[in-house]
C-alpha cells in the first residue's frame, strides 16, 4: 500500500488536452480510404475524461494530509484502506477501467469491418452492482469502527472531519465511475 498521495491532475489534464488536439487534427485530415472520423463520439469521450479528471483531483486532495501533493494519506483514508471491502472496491473499479480501455481503440479503427473489441462481453458490463456492494460494505465496516467518528475535530471544519473526507472520496469514485460509463456509452453508440 502506498503511504503518500501523489497528485495526478496535471499529467492527466495534459494527456486529455493532447488527445483533444489530436482529435481536432483528425477532423481536418483526409480520410479517402478510411472510415469517417468519429468526431462527435471523440468529443463526448474527452468531455467524460475531463469529468473523471476533476473527480480524481477532488479525491486526491481529500486523501492527503494538509491537502498537499506528496503528503501522507490522512488517518481516515488509512482506515478506509484497511477495511477488507476496500480491496474489493478497488478491484471492481480496476476491472471497469480495464473493460473500457479496449473501446478507446475505436478511434484508430479505420475499416468498415466490425470493431473487434465488441466481441468481448466485458466491454458492456457495468460493474455497478459490484461497486455499490463494495461501497455499502465499506460503509458498514466503518460504522463499526468508532475510532473514525472519534477523530472528528471539535469546532473544526468539514475538511477536517474524517467522515466528510471519506464521503468526498466515495462521492469522487462515483463521479469517476459515471464519467467512465459516459465514455463507454459514447463509444458504444458510435461503434
Short mmCIF file of C-alpha atoms in Angstrom, two decimals:
data_model
loop_
_atom_site.label_atom_id
_atom_site.label_comp_id
_atom_site.label_asym_id
_atom_site.label_seq_id
_atom_site.Cartn_x
_atom_site.Cartn_y
_atom_site.Cartn_z
CA UNK A 1 0.00 0.00 0.00
CA UNK A 2 1.30 3.45 -0.93
CA UNK A 3 1.55 5.75 2.09
CA UNK A 4 1.82 9.08 0.24
CA UNK A 5 -0.66 10.70 -2.12
CA UNK A 6 0.81 11.94 -5.38
CA UNK A 7 -1.47 14.21 -7.38
CA UNK A 8 -2.06 13.21 -10.99
CA UNK A 9 -4.33 16.08 -12.02
CA UNK A 10 -1.68 17.90 -14.08
CA UNK A 11 -0.42 14.95 -16.09
CA UNK A 12 -3.96 13.64 -16.67
CA UNK A 13 -5.08 17.09 -17.84
CA UNK A 14 -2.11 17.33 -20.20
CA UNK A 15 -2.84 13.87 -21.66
CA UNK A 16 -6.51 14.72 -22.25
CA UNK A 17 -5.63 18.12 -23.75
CA UNK A 18 -3.11 16.43 -26.08
CA UNK A 19 -5.73 13.89 -27.16
CA UNK A 20 -8.20 16.71 -27.70
CA UNK A 21 -5.73 18.49 -30.02
CA UNK A 22 -5.14 15.25 -31.91
CA UNK A 23 -8.92 14.88 -32.31
CA UNK A 24 -9.10 18.34 -33.86
CA UNK A 25 -6.35 17.37 -36.29
CA UNK A 26 -8.18 14.12 -37.13
CA UNK A 27 -11.25 16.13 -38.09
CA UNK A 28 -9.23 18.01 -40.71
CA UNK A 29 -7.24 15.11 -42.18
CA UNK A 30 -8.31 13.48 -45.47
CA UNK A 31 -9.77 10.00 -44.95
CA UNK A 32 -10.27 8.80 -48.52
CA UNK A 33 -9.63 5.11 -47.81
CA UNK A 34 -10.66 5.09 -44.19
CA UNK A 35 -13.92 5.35 -42.31
CA UNK A 36 -15.13 8.78 -41.24
CA UNK A 37 -13.63 10.24 -38.09
CA UNK A 38 -15.90 9.77 -35.07
CA UNK A 39 -15.67 13.41 -34.05
CA UNK A 40 -18.89 13.52 -32.03
CA UNK A 41 -18.01 10.40 -30.05
CA UNK A 42 -14.49 11.69 -29.53
CA UNK A 43 -15.79 15.00 -28.15
CA UNK A 44 -18.10 13.11 -25.76
CA UNK A 45 -15.20 10.86 -24.72
CA UNK A 46 -12.90 13.80 -23.95
CA UNK A 47 -15.68 15.54 -22.01
CA UNK A 48 -16.12 12.36 -19.94
CA UNK A 49 -12.35 12.09 -19.45
CA UNK A 50 -12.26 15.64 -18.05
CA UNK A 51 -15.07 14.69 -15.65
CA UNK A 52 -13.01 11.72 -14.44
CA UNK A 53 -10.00 14.02 -14.02
CA UNK A 54 -11.97 16.54 -11.91
CA UNK A 55 -13.19 13.76 -9.64
CA UNK A 56 -9.70 12.27 -9.37
CA UNK A 57 -8.32 15.67 -8.31
CA UNK A 58 -11.01 16.08 -5.63
CA UNK A 59 -10.31 12.60 -4.32
CA UNK A 60 -6.55 13.12 -4.23
CA UNK A 61 -6.89 16.40 -2.31
CA UNK A 62 -9.22 14.89 0.25
CA UNK A 63 -6.98 11.85 0.81
CA UNK A 64 -3.82 13.79 1.60
CA UNK A 65 -2.87 15.22 4.98
CA UNK A 66 -2.96 19.01 4.73
CA UNK A 67 -4.23 18.58 1.14
CA UNK A 68 -0.66 18.60 -0.17
CA UNK A 69 0.81 16.78 -3.17
CA UNK A 70 3.14 14.10 -1.83
CA UNK A 71 1.54 14.29 1.60
CA UNK A 72 0.87 11.23 3.66
CA UNK A 73 -2.56 9.62 3.37
CA UNK A 74 -4.73 11.04 6.11
CA UNK A 75 -5.88 8.87 9.01
CA UNK A 76 -9.41 8.48 7.62
CA UNK A 77 -8.08 7.12 4.33
CA UNK A 78 -5.69 4.77 6.07
CA UNK A 79 -8.70 3.45 8.00
CA UNK A 80 -10.71 3.01 4.78
CA UNK A 81 -7.79 1.32 3.02
CA UNK A 82 -7.54 -1.14 5.93
CA UNK A 83 -11.13 -2.37 5.50
CA UNK A 84 -11.47 -5.73 3.75
CA UNK A 85 -14.03 -4.29 1.32
CA UNK A 86 -11.68 -1.57 0.08
CA UNK A 87 -9.64 -4.13 -1.86
CA UNK A 88 -12.88 -5.43 -3.40
CA UNK A 89 -13.89 -1.91 -4.42
CA UNK A 90 -10.50 -1.13 -5.94
CA UNK A 91 -10.51 -4.42 -7.83
CA UNK A 92 -14.00 -3.77 -9.24
CA UNK A 93 -13.02 -0.23 -10.30
CA UNK A 94 -9.88 -1.60 -11.98
CA UNK A 95 -11.97 -4.19 -13.85
CA UNK A 96 -14.35 -1.46 -15.00
CA UNK A 97 -11.50 0.71 -16.29
CA UNK A 98 -9.88 -2.36 -17.88
CA UNK A 99 -13.10 -3.26 -19.66
CA UNK A 100 -13.45 0.22 -21.16
CA UNK A 101 -9.81 0.58 -22.24
CA UNK A 102 -10.14 -1.61 -25.38
CA UNK A 103 -13.06 0.55 -26.55
CA UNK A 104 -10.74 3.53 -26.98
CA UNK A 105 -9.20 1.76 -29.96
CA UNK A 106 -12.37 2.62 -31.90
CA UNK A 107 -10.70 5.96 -32.60
CA UNK A 108 -7.92 4.25 -34.57
CA UNK A 109 -10.22 1.67 -36.20
CA UNK A 110 -10.25 2.74 -39.84
CA UNK A 111 -12.03 -0.01 -41.76
CA UNK A 112 -15.65 -0.97 -42.32
CA UNK A 113 -15.01 -4.29 -40.55
CA UNK A 114 -16.80 -4.85 -37.25
CA UNK A 115 -14.84 -3.26 -34.41
CA UNK A 116 -13.05 -6.18 -32.74
CA UNK A 117 -13.39 -5.01 -29.12
CA UNK A 118 -17.15 -5.51 -29.34
CA UNK A 119 -16.61 -9.29 -29.27
CA UNK A 120 -15.58 -9.10 -25.61
CA UNK A 121 -18.65 -9.20 -23.32
CA UNK A 122 -16.79 -7.30 -20.57
CA UNK A 123 -16.88 -4.07 -22.63
CA UNK A 124 -20.62 -3.77 -21.96
CA UNK A 125 -20.54 -4.95 -18.33
CA UNK A 126 -21.37 -2.12 -15.93
CA UNK A 127 -19.75 -3.42 -12.70
CA UNK A 128 -22.23 -1.12 -10.94
CA UNK A 129 -23.61 -3.83 -8.67
CA UNK A 130 -20.16 -4.99 -7.56
CA UNK A 131 -19.00 -1.44 -6.90
CA UNK A 132 -22.15 -0.44 -4.99
CA UNK A 133 -21.98 -3.62 -2.90
CA UNK A 134 -18.33 -2.90 -2.02
CA UNK A 135 -19.20 0.71 -1.12
CA UNK A 136 -22.03 -0.45 1.15
CA UNK A 137 -19.67 -2.94 2.78
CA UNK A 138 -17.08 -0.22 3.40
CA UNK A 139 -19.76 1.98 4.97
CA UNK A 140 -20.87 -0.91 7.16
CA UNK A 141 -17.29 -1.70 8.21
CA UNK A 142 -16.61 1.97 9.00
CA UNK A 143 -19.80 2.23 11.06
CA UNK A 144 -18.37 -0.48 13.30
CA UNK A 145 -15.11 1.46 13.67
CA UNK A 146 -15.69 4.02 16.42
CA UNK A 147 -12.20 5.47 16.09
CA UNK A 148 -13.07 7.23 12.84
CA UNK A 149 -16.03 9.07 14.38
CA UNK A 150 -13.99 9.95 17.47
CA UNK A 151 -11.39 11.71 15.33
CA UNK A 152 -13.84 14.45 14.41
CA UNK A 153 -12.35 17.80 15.34
CA UNK A 154 -14.36 19.87 17.81
CA UNK A 155 -15.11 23.23 16.24
CA UNK A 156 -13.20 22.17 13.12
CA UNK A 157 -14.24 22.50 9.51
CA UNK A 158 -15.79 19.86 7.30
CA UNK A 159 -12.47 19.36 5.55
CA UNK A 160 -11.03 18.25 8.89
CA UNK A 161 -13.87 15.80 9.58
CA UNK A 162 -12.82 12.21 8.77
CA UNK A 163 -16.34 11.10 7.83
CA UNK A 164 -16.59 14.01 5.41
CA UNK A 165 -13.21 13.05 3.92
CA UNK A 166 -14.50 9.50 3.38
CA UNK A 167 -17.70 10.82 1.80
CA UNK A 168 -15.73 13.03 -0.60
CA UNK A 169 -13.64 10.03 -1.69
CA UNK A 170 -16.68 7.77 -2.17
CA UNK A 171 -18.52 10.57 -4.00
CA UNK A 172 -15.48 11.18 -6.19
CA UNK A 173 -15.29 7.48 -7.02
CA UNK A 174 -18.97 7.57 -8.01
CA UNK A 175 -18.37 10.59 -10.25
CA UNK A 176 -15.35 8.87 -11.80
CA UNK A 177 -17.48 5.79 -12.44
CA UNK A 178 -20.16 7.96 -14.08
CA UNK A 179 -17.53 9.58 -16.29
CA UNK A 180 -16.13 6.20 -17.29
CA UNK A 181 -19.67 4.98 -18.02
CA UNK A 182 -20.35 8.08 -20.17
CA UNK A 183 -17.13 7.44 -22.09
CA UNK A 184 -18.12 3.79 -22.55
CA UNK A 185 -21.61 4.69 -23.80
CA UNK A 186 -20.33 7.39 -26.15
CA UNK A 187 -18.05 4.84 -27.81
CA UNK A 188 -20.64 2.04 -27.88
CA UNK A 189 -23.19 4.34 -29.51
CA UNK A 190 -20.72 5.15 -32.29
CA UNK A 191 -19.16 1.69 -32.85
#
